[in-house]
PDB file of C-alpha atoms in Angstrom:
ATOM      1  CA  UNK A   6     -25.456-166.915 -26.229  1.00 58.00           C
ATOM      2  CA  UNK A   7     -22.676-164.586 -25.711  1.00 75.00           C
ATOM      3  CA  UNK A   8     -24.548-162.024 -27.686  1.00 80.00           C
ATOM      4  CA  UNK A   9     -27.571-162.314 -25.413  1.00 80.00           C
ATOM      5  CA  UNK A  10     -25.400-162.215 -22.346  1.00 81.00           C
ATOM      6  CA  UNK A  11     -23.616-159.138 -23.616  1.00 83.00           C
ATOM      7  CA  UNK A  12     -26.938-157.411 -24.325  1.00 81.00           C
ATOM      8  CA  UNK A  13     -28.202-158.215 -20.833  1.00 82.00           C
ATOM      9  CA  UNK A  14     -24.942-157.015 -19.334  1.00 84.00           C
ATOM     10  CA  UNK A  15     -25.285-153.752 -21.256  1.00 83.00           C
ATOM     11  CA  UNK A  16     -28.920-153.348 -20.118  1.00 84.00           C
ATOM     12  CA  UNK A  17     -28.006-154.034 -16.492  1.00 85.00           C
ATOM     13  CA  UNK A  18     -25.050-151.654 -16.710  1.00 87.00           C
ATOM     14  CA  UNK A  19     -27.272-148.967 -18.232  1.00 85.00           C
ATOM     15  CA  UNK A  20     -29.850-149.558 -15.539  1.00 84.00           C
ATOM     16  CA  UNK A  21     -27.232-149.319 -12.784  1.00 82.00           C
ATOM     17  CA  UNK A  22     -25.816-146.150 -14.340  1.00 80.00           C
ATOM     18  CA  UNK A  23     -29.315-144.647 -14.599  1.00 79.00           C
ATOM     19  CA  UNK A  24     -29.974-145.467 -10.930  1.00 77.00           C
ATOM     20  CA  UNK A  25     -26.634-143.991  -9.866  1.00 73.00           C
ATOM     21  CA  UNK A  26     -27.291-140.853 -11.915  1.00 71.00           C
ATOM     22  CA  UNK A  27     -30.779-140.482 -10.399  1.00 73.00           C
ATOM     23  CA  UNK A  28     -29.429-140.998  -6.876  1.00 67.00           C
ATOM     24  CA  UNK A  29     -26.737-138.392  -7.543  1.00 68.00           C
ATOM     25  CA  UNK A  30     -29.381-135.880  -8.739  1.00 60.00           C
ATOM     26  CA  UNK A  31     -31.481-136.457  -5.622  1.00 65.00           C
ATOM     27  CA  UNK A  32     -28.398-135.849  -3.443  1.00 63.00           C
ATOM     28  CA  UNK A  33     -27.508-132.675  -5.340  1.00 56.00           C
ATOM     29  CA  UNK A  34     -31.105-131.420  -5.113  1.00 60.00           C
ATOM     30  CA  UNK A  35     -31.287-132.259  -1.410  1.00 58.00           C
ATOM     31  CA  UNK A  36     -27.984-130.488  -0.834  1.00 61.00           C
ATOM     32  CA  UNK A  37     -29.156-127.341  -2.595  1.00 63.00           C
ATOM     33  CA  UNK A  38     -32.512-127.532  -0.823  1.00 67.00           C
ATOM     34  CA  UNK A  39     -30.785-127.750   2.570  1.00 69.00           C
ATOM     35  CA  UNK A  40     -28.578-124.807   1.611  1.00 71.00           C
ATOM     36  CA  UNK A  41     -31.586-122.678   0.671  1.00 75.00           C
ATOM     37  CA  UNK A  42     -33.416-123.709   3.862  1.00 75.00           C
ATOM     38  CA  UNK A  43     -30.446-122.765   6.034  1.00 74.00           C
ATOM     39  CA  UNK A  44     -29.938-119.500   4.176  1.00 81.00           C
ATOM     40  CA  UNK A  45     -33.624-118.653   4.573  1.00 82.00           C
ATOM     41  CA  UNK A  46     -33.547-119.554   8.275  1.00 81.00           C
ATOM     42  CA  UNK A  47     -30.431-117.423   8.929  1.00 82.00           C
ATOM     43  CA  UNK A  48     -31.926-114.481   7.038  1.00 85.00           C
ATOM     44  CA  UNK A  49     -35.116-114.773   9.085  1.00 85.00           C
ATOM     45  CA  UNK A  50     -33.147-114.863  12.336  1.00 83.00           C
ATOM     46  CA  UNK A  51     -31.068-111.899  11.182  1.00 86.00           C
ATOM     47  CA  UNK A  52     -34.225-109.868  10.491  1.00 89.00           C
ATOM     48  CA  UNK A  53     -35.687-110.838  13.865  1.00 89.00           C
ATOM     49  CA  UNK A  54     -32.483-109.804  15.625  1.00 87.00           C
ATOM     50  CA  UNK A  55     -32.336-106.484  13.817  1.00 89.00           C
ATOM     51  CA  UNK A  56     -35.992-105.779  14.570  1.00 92.00           C
ATOM     52  CA  UNK A  57     -35.555-106.670  18.253  1.00 91.00           C
ATOM     53  CA  UNK A  58     -32.493-104.437  18.459  1.00 91.00           C
ATOM     54  CA  UNK A  59     -34.333-101.536  16.824  1.00 92.00           C
ATOM     55  CA  UNK A  60     -37.248-101.935  19.237  1.00 93.00           C
ATOM     56  CA  UNK A  61     -34.884-101.913  22.228  1.00 93.00           C
ATOM     57  CA  UNK A  62     -33.144 -98.807  20.933  1.00 92.00           C
ATOM     58  CA  UNK A  63     -36.456 -97.009  20.382  1.00 93.00           C
ATOM     59  CA  UNK A  64     -37.684 -97.967  23.850  1.00 93.00           C
ATOM     60  CA  UNK A  65     -34.466 -96.765  25.484  1.00 94.00           C
ATOM     61  CA  UNK A  66     -34.487 -93.552  23.442  1.00 92.00           C
ATOM     62  CA  UNK A  67     -38.049 -92.780  24.570  1.00 93.00           C
ATOM     63  CA  UNK A  68     -37.137 -93.470  28.187  1.00 93.00           C
ATOM     64  CA  UNK A  69     -34.091 -91.203  27.990  1.00 93.00           C
ATOM     65  CA  UNK A  70     -36.114 -88.460  26.272  1.00 93.00           C
ATOM     66  CA  UNK A  71     -38.649 -88.618  29.095  1.00 92.00           C
ATOM     67  CA  UNK A  72     -35.899 -88.293  31.699  1.00 93.00           C
ATOM     68  CA  UNK A  73     -34.355 -85.407  29.760  1.00 92.00           C
ATOM     69  CA  UNK A  74     -37.697 -83.570  29.518  1.00 92.00           C
ATOM     70  CA  UNK A  75     -38.226 -83.934  33.262  1.00 93.00           C
ATOM     71  CA  UNK A  76     -34.733 -82.648  34.031  1.00 92.00           C
ATOM     72  CA  UNK A  77     -35.164 -79.693  31.675  1.00 90.00           C
ATOM     73  CA  UNK A  78     -38.505 -78.816  33.290  1.00 90.00           C
ATOM     74  CA  UNK A  79     -36.930 -78.944  36.764  1.00 92.00           C
ATOM     75  CA  UNK A  80     -34.008 -76.791  35.594  1.00 90.00           C
ATOM     76  CA  UNK A  81     -36.300 -74.249  33.955  1.00 88.00           C
ATOM     77  CA  UNK A  82     -38.493 -74.018  37.052  1.00 89.00           C
ATOM     78  CA  UNK A  83     -35.426 -73.510  39.226  1.00 91.00           C
ATOM     79  CA  UNK A  84     -34.066 -70.856  36.856  1.00 86.00           C
ATOM     80  CA  UNK A  85     -37.442 -69.071  36.806  1.00 84.00           C
ATOM     81  CA  UNK A  86     -37.584 -69.098  40.600  1.00 88.00           C
ATOM     82  CA  UNK A  87     -34.036 -67.777  40.885  1.00 88.00           C
ATOM     83  CA  UNK A  88     -34.792 -65.039  38.339  1.00 83.00           C
ATOM     84  CA  UNK A  89     -37.977 -64.048  40.180  1.00 83.00           C
ATOM     85  CA  UNK A  90     -36.107 -63.904  43.501  1.00 86.00           C
ATOM     86  CA  UNK A  91     -33.264 -61.925  41.967  1.00 87.00           C
ATOM     87  CA  UNK A  92     -35.669 -59.507  40.268  1.00 83.00           C
ATOM     88  CA  UNK A  93     -37.624 -58.942  43.465  1.00 83.00           C
ATOM     89  CA  UNK A  94     -34.471 -58.365  45.502  1.00 87.00           C
ATOM     90  CA  UNK A  95     -33.030 -55.984  42.920  1.00 84.00           C
ATOM     91  CA  UNK A  96     -36.298 -54.037  42.664  1.00 82.00           C
ATOM     92  CA  UNK A  97     -36.495 -53.712  46.443  1.00 84.00           C
ATOM     93  CA  UNK A  98     -32.841 -52.707  46.605  1.00 86.00           C
ATOM     94  CA  UNK A  99     -33.389 -50.063  43.927  1.00 82.00           C
ATOM     95  CA  UNK A 100     -36.445 -48.723  45.746  1.00 83.00           C
ATOM     96  CA  UNK A 101     -34.484 -48.433  48.981  1.00 87.00           C
ATOM     97  CA  UNK A 102     -31.620 -46.667  47.238  1.00 85.00           C
ATOM     98  CA  UNK A 103     -34.049 -44.285  45.556  1.00 82.00           C
ATOM     99  CA  UNK A 104     -35.827 -43.600  48.840  1.00 83.00           C
ATOM    100  CA  UNK A 105     -32.511 -42.998  50.597  1.00 86.00           C
ATOM    101  CA  UNK A 106     -31.329 -40.673  47.838  1.00 83.00           C
ATOM    102  CA  UNK A 107     -34.616 -38.760  47.979  1.00 80.00           C
ATOM    103  CA  UNK A 108     -34.323 -38.322  51.729  1.00 82.00           C
ATOM    104  CA  UNK A 109     -30.783 -36.996  51.354  1.00 82.00           C
ATOM    105  CA  UNK A 110     -31.974 -34.534  48.707  1.00 77.00           C
ATOM    106  CA  UNK A 111     -34.776 -33.341  50.962  1.00 74.00           C
ATOM    107  CA  UNK A 112     -32.426 -32.905  53.903  1.00 77.00           C
ATOM    108  CA  UNK A 113     -29.760 -31.128  51.882  1.00 75.00           C
ATOM    109  CA  UNK A 114     -32.069 -28.471  50.476  1.00 69.00           C
ATOM    110  CA  UNK A 115     -33.000 -25.488  52.551  1.00 65.00           C
ATOM    111  CA  UNK A 116     -35.791 -23.262  51.373  1.00 56.00           C
ATOM    112  CA  UNK A 117     -36.612 -19.844  52.520  1.00 56.00           C
ATOM    113  CA  UNK A 118     -40.129 -20.087  51.400  1.00 63.00           C
ATOM    114  CA  UNK A 119     -42.272 -22.850  52.687  1.00 63.00           C
ATOM    115  CA  UNK A 120     -44.370 -23.011  49.495  1.00 69.00           C
ATOM    116  CA  UNK A 121     -41.340 -23.828  47.398  1.00 74.00           C
ATOM    117  CA  UNK A 122     -40.353 -26.585  49.789  1.00 73.00           C
ATOM    118  CA  UNK A 123     -43.812 -28.181  49.563  1.00 76.00           C
ATOM    119  CA  UNK A 124     -43.738 -27.884  45.779  1.00 79.00           C
ATOM    120  CA  UNK A 125     -40.285 -29.532  45.643  1.00 78.00           C
ATOM    121  CA  UNK A 126     -41.386 -32.378  47.914  1.00 77.00           C
ATOM    122  CA  UNK A 127     -44.531 -32.856  45.833  1.00 82.00           C
ATOM    123  CA  UNK A 128     -42.492 -33.055  42.614  1.00 82.00           C
ATOM    124  CA  UNK A 129     -40.034 -35.382  44.274  1.00 80.00           C
ATOM    125  CA  UNK A 130     -42.852 -37.690  45.452  1.00 83.00           C
ATOM    126  CA  UNK A 131     -44.252 -37.808  41.897  1.00 86.00           C
ATOM    127  CA  UNK A 132     -40.830 -38.757  40.564  1.00 84.00           C
ATOM    128  CA  UNK A 133     -40.470 -41.438  43.257  1.00 81.00           C
ATOM    129  CA  UNK A 134     -43.911 -42.890  42.458  1.00 84.00           C
ATOM    130  CA  UNK A 135     -43.032 -42.964  38.772  1.00 85.00           C
ATOM    131  CA  UNK A 136     -39.721 -44.672  39.552  1.00 82.00           C
ATOM    132  CA  UNK A 137     -41.518 -47.237  41.762  1.00 82.00           C
ATOM    133  CA  UNK A 138     -43.981 -47.971  38.970  1.00 84.00           C
ATOM    134  CA  UNK A 139     -41.158 -48.401  36.442  1.00 83.00           C
ATOM    135  CA  UNK A 140     -39.278 -50.726  38.812  1.00 80.00           C
ATOM    136  CA  UNK A 141     -42.414 -52.791  39.385  1.00 80.00           C
ATOM    137  CA  UNK A 142     -43.082 -52.917  35.642  1.00 83.00           C
ATOM    138  CA  UNK A 143     -39.497 -54.042  34.969  1.00 80.00           C
ATOM    139  CA  UNK A 144     -39.893 -56.792  37.558  1.00 75.00           C
ATOM    140  CA  UNK A 145     -43.199 -57.935  36.044  1.00 79.00           C
ATOM    141  CA  UNK A 146     -41.704 -57.900  32.538  1.00 78.00           C
ATOM    142  CA  UNK A 147     -38.756 -59.987  33.702  1.00 74.00           C
ATOM    143  CA  UNK A 148     -41.033 -62.497  35.419  1.00 71.00           C
ATOM    144  CA  UNK A 149     -43.359 -62.910  32.428  1.00 72.00           C
ATOM    145  CA  UNK A 150     -40.464 -63.223  29.963  1.00 67.00           C
ATOM    146  CA  UNK A 151     -38.978 -66.120  31.916  1.00 55.00           C
ATOM    147  CA  UNK A 152     -42.213 -68.133  31.805  1.00 54.00           C
TER     148      UNK A 152
END
């Protein structure tokens, strides 16, 4: 009987060891499965966070670019207006100076012959008209270059 009892004891021990080994494998597998689930979840959340951050940055960049474009347009319009005003004032100033200089020339010259005086005034008027046209053309060129 001792032999039978020993055999049963060995079978029971083997069975208990097999059950313990199987339970240990299930625990190890469950542990690694939980680890992979958590790792996968954290990686997913990390990707979501990065994507959300990138979208926010892109949205803010577009908004700032829009504001910058508007400010540049306002600045350019203001600069064009100031240039047009300056050009007009300078052209008018130059015309006045030219007219004043022409009048002084006419007054400072005395002619004995009236025909020569008329010829001089005629030539002087042609020069003034040409100077006016060049001043106007310079103003137009400056205005069209700024646009």
